[in-house]
Amino acid sequence: MQGKTSLRLFLALFTAGFIVFLYGPMVVLSILSFQTGPEGGPQFPIIEWSSYWYRHLLGWAAPSRVAPLDLGPALLRSLALALATTVVATVLGVLSAQAFRRRFRASGLVFYLIVLGMIVPGILVGLGVALLANMLGLPRAWWGSSFVVHVVYAYPFAFLVMLAVFNRFDRSLEEAAWSLGVSPATTFRRITFPLIFPGVLSAMLFSFTLSYDEFSRTLFTAGGQQTLPLTIYGSFSVEIHPNLFAFGVLTTLASFTLLAVYGALMALTLRRARSVALQEEIR
């Protein structure tokens, strides 16, 4: 009895420490983003609570010695790169997982080759692609070489998510459609895809988040036009002001909004699936 109590206490302390380690930095940055400006810096204690750095970030504050952050173009590049990576990696993941529903020659080797993209250190992948681009005389750009390495990185995650979804998929539904003369393409569009749609959403979310904040693979491949993580890193290397923390808070809120949209779509999809199943039982 005493041993169980000690184990529960240890697990509770471990969980509490993990939560503090996970969310503590976000809480600190959120507090510092409300430091007064422009004289207030990234240090405790807070001189005075203010929304100055949010107004400074949005261009609503009076001109001061702190230059405005020019993150707009980098943010647009990161969003465009993440969206393109999401589309390509998810499509490749769905098609690859669909192919793995049947055993084929060298399927084990192909599986490990796909998964290799998430195991190799990102800094080595980025450096290798940069050297290869230089050897071939190709320009390095966020829409070219960075896009390739992002897809190589996100694709295995989308593939594994869809592989898990297809492993639980009831093949008899497709076989029933085929027995009625429905073509494979129509079967996939009308039966398979609606059933795997929650998994597709998960794969898209994985791909987007992995690409949006990817740093090491982009460092050597983005060329002159940098993405958001590289621009923020460059700002840190010069001087740190709380406007970066305010930007971090706003992007975190945007991420939570994205998760909320994802949750709403998942709930809507599951509710629709239950409704269809209930109608089938009534018939």
Tab-separated table of C-alpha atoms in Angstrom:
chain	number	residue	atom	x	y	z
A	1	MET	CA	0.000	0.000	0.000
A	2	GLN	CA	2.827	2.327	0.953
A	3	GLY	CA	4.610	1.449	-2.316
A	4	LYS	CA	1.545	2.360	-4.416
A	5	THR	CA	1.206	5.688	-2.615
A	6	SER	CA	4.849	6.510	-3.251
A	7	LEU	CA	4.522	5.541	-6.913
A	8	ARG	CA	1.424	7.730	-7.351
A	9	LEU	CA	3.193	10.630	-5.667
A	10	PHE	CA	6.207	10.187	-7.952
A	11	LEU	CA	4.004	10.041	-11.069
A	12	ALA	CA	2.080	13.128	-9.943
A	13	LEU	CA	5.293	15.079	-9.378
A	14	PHE	CA	6.711	13.863	-12.693
A	15	THR	CA	3.536	14.922	-14.536
A	16	ALA	CA	3.533	18.314	-12.828
A	17	GLY	CA	7.206	18.838	-13.714
A	18	PHE	CA	6.547	17.841	-17.306
A	19	ILE	CA	3.661	20.313	-17.602
A	20	VAL	CA	5.781	23.106	-16.100
A	21	PHE	CA	8.655	22.269	-18.454
A	22	LEU	CA	6.277	22.219	-21.437
A	23	TYR	CA	4.207	25.331	-20.775
A	24	GLY	CA	6.496	27.321	-18.462
A	25	PRO	CA	8.455	29.053	-21.268
A	26	MET	CA	5.211	30.035	-22.999
A	27	VAL	CA	3.889	31.565	-19.773
A	28	VAL	CA	7.131	33.512	-19.242
A	29	LEU	CA	7.096	34.864	-22.803
A	30	SER	CA	3.431	35.813	-22.459
A	31	ILE	CA	4.142	37.770	-19.270
A	32	LEU	CA	7.165	39.546	-20.779
A	33	SER	CA	5.154	40.534	-23.861
A	34	PHE	CA	3.168	42.888	-21.605
A	35	GLN	CA	6.290	44.757	-20.487
A	36	THR	CA	6.033	48.499	-20.873
A	37	GLY	CA	7.802	50.103	-23.823
A	38	PRO	CA	9.927	51.257	-25.400
A	39	GLU	CA	12.227	51.410	-22.361
A	40	GLY	CA	11.146	48.022	-20.978
A	41	GLY	CA	13.161	45.000	-21.972
A	42	PRO	CA	12.929	41.220	-21.673
A	43	GLN	CA	13.618	41.038	-17.945
A	44	PHE	CA	11.868	40.653	-14.627
A	45	PRO	CA	10.373	42.295	-12.695
A	46	ILE	CA	7.816	43.882	-14.980
A	47	ILE	CA	8.256	47.671	-14.859
A	48	GLU	CA	4.661	48.335	-15.843
A	49	TRP	CA	1.986	46.241	-17.500
A	50	SER	CA	1.255	47.521	-20.986
A	51	SER	CA	0.095	46.447	-24.432
A	52	TYR	CA	2.771	48.643	-26.017
A	53	TRP	CA	4.668	45.827	-27.752
A	54	TYR	CA	1.479	44.506	-29.357
A	55	ARG	CA	0.714	48.000	-30.672
A	56	HIS	CA	4.345	48.322	-31.768
A	57	LEU	CA	4.089	45.006	-33.613
A	58	LEU	CA	0.933	46.135	-35.426
A	59	GLY	CA	2.403	49.564	-36.266
A	60	TRP	CA	0.023	51.449	-33.978
A	61	ALA	CA	2.674	52.781	-31.550
A	62	ALA	CA	4.577	56.054	-31.874
A	63	PRO	CA	8.026	55.831	-33.551
A	64	SER	CA	10.817	54.944	-31.115
A	65	ARG	CA	14.399	53.711	-31.049
A	66	VAL	CA	13.180	50.132	-31.546
A	67	ALA	CA	12.701	49.437	-35.235
A	68	PRO	CA	9.461	47.688	-36.238
A	69	LEU	CA	9.721	43.975	-36.904
A	70	ASP	CA	9.539	43.184	-40.594
A	71	LEU	CA	8.026	39.720	-40.229
A	72	GLY	CA	5.162	40.046	-42.720
A	73	PRO	CA	6.967	38.743	-45.846
A	74	ALA	CA	8.641	35.955	-43.859
A	75	LEU	CA	5.292	34.958	-42.352
A	76	LEU	CA	3.678	34.792	-45.790
A	77	ARG	CA	6.559	32.688	-47.115
A	78	SER	CA	6.296	30.266	-44.174
A	79	LEU	CA	2.529	29.957	-44.582
A	80	ALA	CA	2.821	29.370	-48.338
A	81	LEU	CA	5.596	26.825	-47.812
A	82	ALA	CA	3.652	25.025	-45.066
A	83	LEU	CA	0.458	24.901	-47.147
A	84	ALA	CA	2.279	23.555	-50.220
A	85	THR	CA	4.101	20.994	-48.076
A	86	THR	CA	0.816	19.977	-46.440
A	87	VAL	CA	-0.886	19.318	-49.770
A	88	VAL	CA	1.975	17.364	-51.353
A	89	ALA	CA	2.973	15.384	-48.231
A	90	THR	CA	-0.624	14.434	-47.451
A	91	VAL	CA	-1.375	13.323	-51.010
A	92	LEU	CA	1.834	11.266	-51.085
A	93	GLY	CA	1.049	9.821	-47.645
A	94	VAL	CA	-2.476	8.774	-48.647
A	95	LEU	CA	-1.321	7.225	-51.934
A	96	SER	CA	1.606	5.406	-50.301
A	97	ALA	CA	-0.502	4.039	-47.455
A	98	GLN	CA	-3.121	2.951	-49.997
A	99	ALA	CA	-0.395	1.068	-51.879
A	100	PHE	CA	0.780	-0.638	-48.672
A	101	ARG	CA	-2.660	-2.170	-48.127
A	102	ARG	CA	-1.433	-4.965	-50.385
A	103	ARG	CA	1.863	-6.756	-50.022
A	104	PHE	CA	4.254	-6.153	-52.879
A	105	ARG	CA	7.829	-7.059	-53.610
A	106	ALA	CA	10.388	-5.097	-51.531
A	107	SER	CA	7.607	-3.451	-49.513
A	108	GLY	CA	9.737	-3.682	-46.366
A	109	LEU	CA	12.632	-1.873	-48.043
A	110	VAL	CA	10.305	0.814	-49.412
A	111	PHE	CA	8.793	1.282	-45.947
A	112	TYR	CA	12.167	1.937	-44.340
A	113	LEU	CA	13.213	4.239	-47.186
A	114	ILE	CA	10.097	6.348	-46.570
A	115	VAL	CA	10.582	6.445	-42.797
A	116	LEU	CA	14.254	7.346	-43.260
A	117	GLY	CA	13.237	10.945	-44.000
A	118	MET	CA	12.147	11.489	-40.392
A	119	ILE	CA	15.205	9.827	-38.865
A	120	VAL	CA	18.101	11.542	-40.647
A	121	PRO	CA	19.206	14.722	-38.790
A	122	GLY	CA	17.660	17.765	-40.417
A	123	ILE	CA	20.871	19.780	-40.455
A	124	LEU	CA	22.546	17.052	-42.549
A	125	VAL	CA	19.622	16.877	-44.984
A	126	GLY	CA	19.611	20.639	-45.436
A	127	LEU	CA	23.371	20.804	-45.900
A	128	GLY	CA	23.335	17.922	-48.364
A	129	VAL	CA	20.573	19.469	-50.480
A	130	ALA	CA	22.382	22.814	-50.447
A	131	LEU	CA	25.638	21.203	-51.641
A	132	LEU	CA	23.768	19.247	-54.316
A	133	ALA	CA	22.046	22.405	-55.532
A	134	ASN	CA	25.389	24.188	-55.748
A	135	MET	CA	26.929	21.299	-57.699
A	136	LEU	CA	24.037	21.294	-60.176
A	137	GLY	CA	23.984	25.062	-60.420
A	138	LEU	CA	20.428	25.308	-59.117
A	139	PRO	CA	19.310	28.328	-57.082
A	140	ARG	CA	18.457	27.776	-53.425
A	141	ALA	CA	15.050	29.191	-52.544
A	142	TRP	CA	12.260	28.589	-50.040
A	143	TRP	CA	9.900	27.619	-52.875
A	144	GLY	CA	12.412	25.156	-54.397
A	145	SER	CA	15.070	23.426	-52.322
A	146	SER	CA	13.367	24.201	-48.988
A	147	PHE	CA	10.077	22.888	-50.328
A	148	VAL	CA	11.743	19.603	-51.308
A	149	VAL	CA	13.345	19.021	-47.901
A	150	HIS	CA	10.127	19.969	-46.102
A	151	VAL	CA	8.160	17.414	-48.130
A	152	VAL	CA	10.817	14.767	-47.441
A	153	TYR	CA	10.497	15.545	-43.721
A	154	ALA	CA	6.683	15.729	-43.460
A	155	TYR	CA	5.849	12.915	-45.867
A	156	PRO	CA	6.840	10.011	-43.504
A	157	PHE	CA	4.614	11.409	-40.732
A	158	ALA	CA	1.630	11.680	-43.086
A	159	PHE	CA	2.378	8.188	-44.364
A	160	LEU	CA	2.475	6.629	-40.878
A	161	VAL	CA	-0.768	8.352	-39.873
A	162	MET	CA	-2.562	7.087	-42.973
A	163	LEU	CA	-1.011	3.622	-42.585
A	164	ALA	CA	-2.532	3.380	-39.100
A	165	VAL	CA	-5.889	4.553	-40.472
A	166	PHE	CA	-5.910	1.985	-43.281
A	167	ASN	CA	-4.930	-0.806	-40.866
A	168	ARG	CA	-8.276	-0.276	-39.094
A	169	PHE	CA	-10.241	0.161	-42.326
A	170	ASP	CA	-13.014	-2.344	-43.073
A	171	ARG	CA	-12.221	-3.607	-46.566
A	172	SER	CA	-15.629	-5.323	-46.887
A	173	LEU	CA	-17.235	-1.910	-47.561
A	174	GLU	CA	-15.121	-1.469	-50.694
A	175	GLU	CA	-15.645	-5.074	-51.751
A	176	ALA	CA	-19.414	-4.611	-51.490
A	177	ALA	CA	-19.217	-1.571	-53.796
A	178	TRP	CA	-17.026	-3.427	-56.295
A	179	SER	CA	-19.426	-6.365	-56.320
A	180	LEU	CA	-22.170	-3.923	-57.374
A	181	GLY	CA	-20.101	-2.772	-60.345
A	182	VAL	CA	-18.817	0.498	-58.902
A	183	SER	CA	-15.442	1.504	-60.336
A	184	PRO	CA	-12.389	1.700	-57.995
A	185	ALA	CA	-12.105	5.464	-58.512
A	186	THR	CA	-15.749	6.057	-57.574
A	187	THR	CA	-15.438	3.676	-54.645
A	188	PHE	CA	-12.470	5.625	-53.306
A	189	ARG	CA	-14.237	8.971	-53.791
A	190	ARG	CA	-17.649	7.997	-52.394
A	191	ILE	CA	-16.752	5.394	-49.744
A	192	THR	CA	-13.075	5.202	-48.856
A	193	PHE	CA	-12.179	8.890	-48.670
A	194	PRO	CA	-15.132	9.962	-46.458
A	195	LEU	CA	-14.228	7.200	-43.999
A	196	ILE	CA	-10.534	8.066	-43.859
A	197	PHE	CA	-11.124	11.829	-43.830
A	198	PRO	CA	-10.404	12.223	-40.061
A	199	GLY	CA	-7.022	10.572	-40.665
A	200	VAL	CA	-6.383	12.858	-43.634
A	201	LEU	CA	-7.064	15.856	-41.400
A	202	SER	CA	-4.560	14.530	-38.856
A	203	ALA	CA	-1.934	14.024	-41.558
A	204	MET	CA	-2.528	17.570	-42.838
A	205	LEU	CA	-2.166	19.008	-39.340
A	206	PHE	CA	1.082	17.092	-38.770
A	207	SER	CA	2.519	18.220	-42.102
A	208	PHE	CA	1.566	21.861	-41.621
A	209	THR	CA	3.003	22.202	-38.122
A	210	LEU	CA	6.202	20.364	-39.016
A	211	SER	CA	6.831	22.600	-42.026
A	212	TYR	CA	5.711	25.886	-40.471
A	213	ASP	CA	8.334	25.930	-37.696
A	214	GLU	CA	11.056	23.913	-39.408
A	215	PHE	CA	14.461	25.525	-38.892
A	216	SER	CA	17.410	23.195	-39.375
A	217	ARG	CA	16.401	21.911	-42.816
A	218	THR	CA	15.596	25.438	-44.015
A	219	LEU	CA	18.791	27.068	-42.736
A	220	PHE	CA	20.943	26.017	-45.715
A	221	THR	CA	18.254	25.757	-48.378
A	222	ALA	CA	16.132	28.919	-48.131
A	223	GLY	CA	18.541	31.183	-49.982
A	224	GLY	CA	18.185	34.950	-49.634
A	225	GLN	CA	14.470	35.051	-48.853
A	226	GLN	CA	14.139	33.651	-45.348
A	227	THR	CA	11.189	31.978	-43.711
A	228	LEU	CA	9.708	33.014	-40.366
A	229	PRO	CA	11.846	30.815	-38.048
A	230	LEU	CA	15.038	32.037	-39.736
A	231	THR	CA	13.934	35.673	-39.531
A	232	ILE	CA	13.118	35.337	-35.819
A	233	TYR	CA	16.492	33.692	-35.211
A	234	GLY	CA	18.192	36.569	-37.024
A	235	SER	CA	16.329	39.075	-34.851
A	236	PHE	CA	17.446	37.269	-31.690
A	237	SER	CA	21.090	37.413	-32.767
A	238	VAL	CA	21.011	41.253	-32.909
A	239	GLU	CA	18.914	42.468	-29.983
A	240	ILE	CA	15.916	41.049	-28.155
A	241	HIS	CA	12.852	43.173	-27.532
A	242	PRO	CA	9.471	42.061	-26.171
A	243	ASN	CA	7.842	42.655	-29.565
A	244	LEU	CA	9.161	39.208	-30.514
A	245	PHE	CA	7.389	37.764	-27.481
A	246	ALA	CA	4.180	39.527	-28.494
A	247	PHE	CA	4.502	38.006	-31.939
A	248	GLY	CA	5.047	34.600	-30.341
A	249	VAL	CA	1.864	34.982	-28.293
A	250	LEU	CA	-0.150	35.926	-31.379
A	251	THR	CA	1.203	33.001	-33.403
A	252	THR	CA	0.468	30.644	-30.486
A	253	LEU	CA	-3.112	31.893	-30.426
A	254	ALA	CA	-3.280	31.292	-34.174
A	255	SER	CA	-2.036	27.727	-33.597
A	256	PHE	CA	-4.731	27.161	-30.971
A	257	THR	CA	-7.298	28.499	-33.444
A	258	LEU	CA	-6.040	26.019	-36.019
A	259	LEU	CA	-6.383	23.209	-33.465
A	260	ALA	CA	-9.917	24.371	-32.673
A	261	VAL	CA	-10.834	24.268	-36.369
A	262	TYR	CA	-9.296	20.804	-36.579
A	263	GLY	CA	-11.294	19.648	-33.565
A	264	ALA	CA	-14.519	21.077	-34.993
A	265	LEU	CA	-13.960	19.350	-38.338
A	266	MET	CA	-13.179	16.068	-36.569
A	267	ALA	CA	-16.309	16.318	-34.430
A	268	LEU	CA	-18.424	17.160	-37.482
A	269	THR	CA	-16.988	14.225	-39.426
A	270	LEU	CA	-17.523	11.762	-36.573
A	271	ARG	CA	-21.069	13.001	-36.029
A	272	ARG	CA	-21.838	12.548	-39.716
A	273	ALA	CA	-20.336	9.037	-39.660
A	274	ARG	CA	-22.456	8.073	-36.645
A	275	SER	CA	-25.550	9.449	-38.373
A	276	VAL	CA	-24.873	7.382	-41.485
A	277	ALA	CA	-24.241	4.259	-39.379
A	278	LEU	CA	-27.501	4.808	-37.498
A	279	GLN	CA	-29.435	5.166	-40.751
A	280	GLU	CA	-27.887	1.932	-42.019
A	281	GLU	CA	-28.978	0.109	-38.835
A	282	ILE	CA	-32.549	1.423	-39.214
A	283	ARG	CA	-32.704	0.110	-42.784
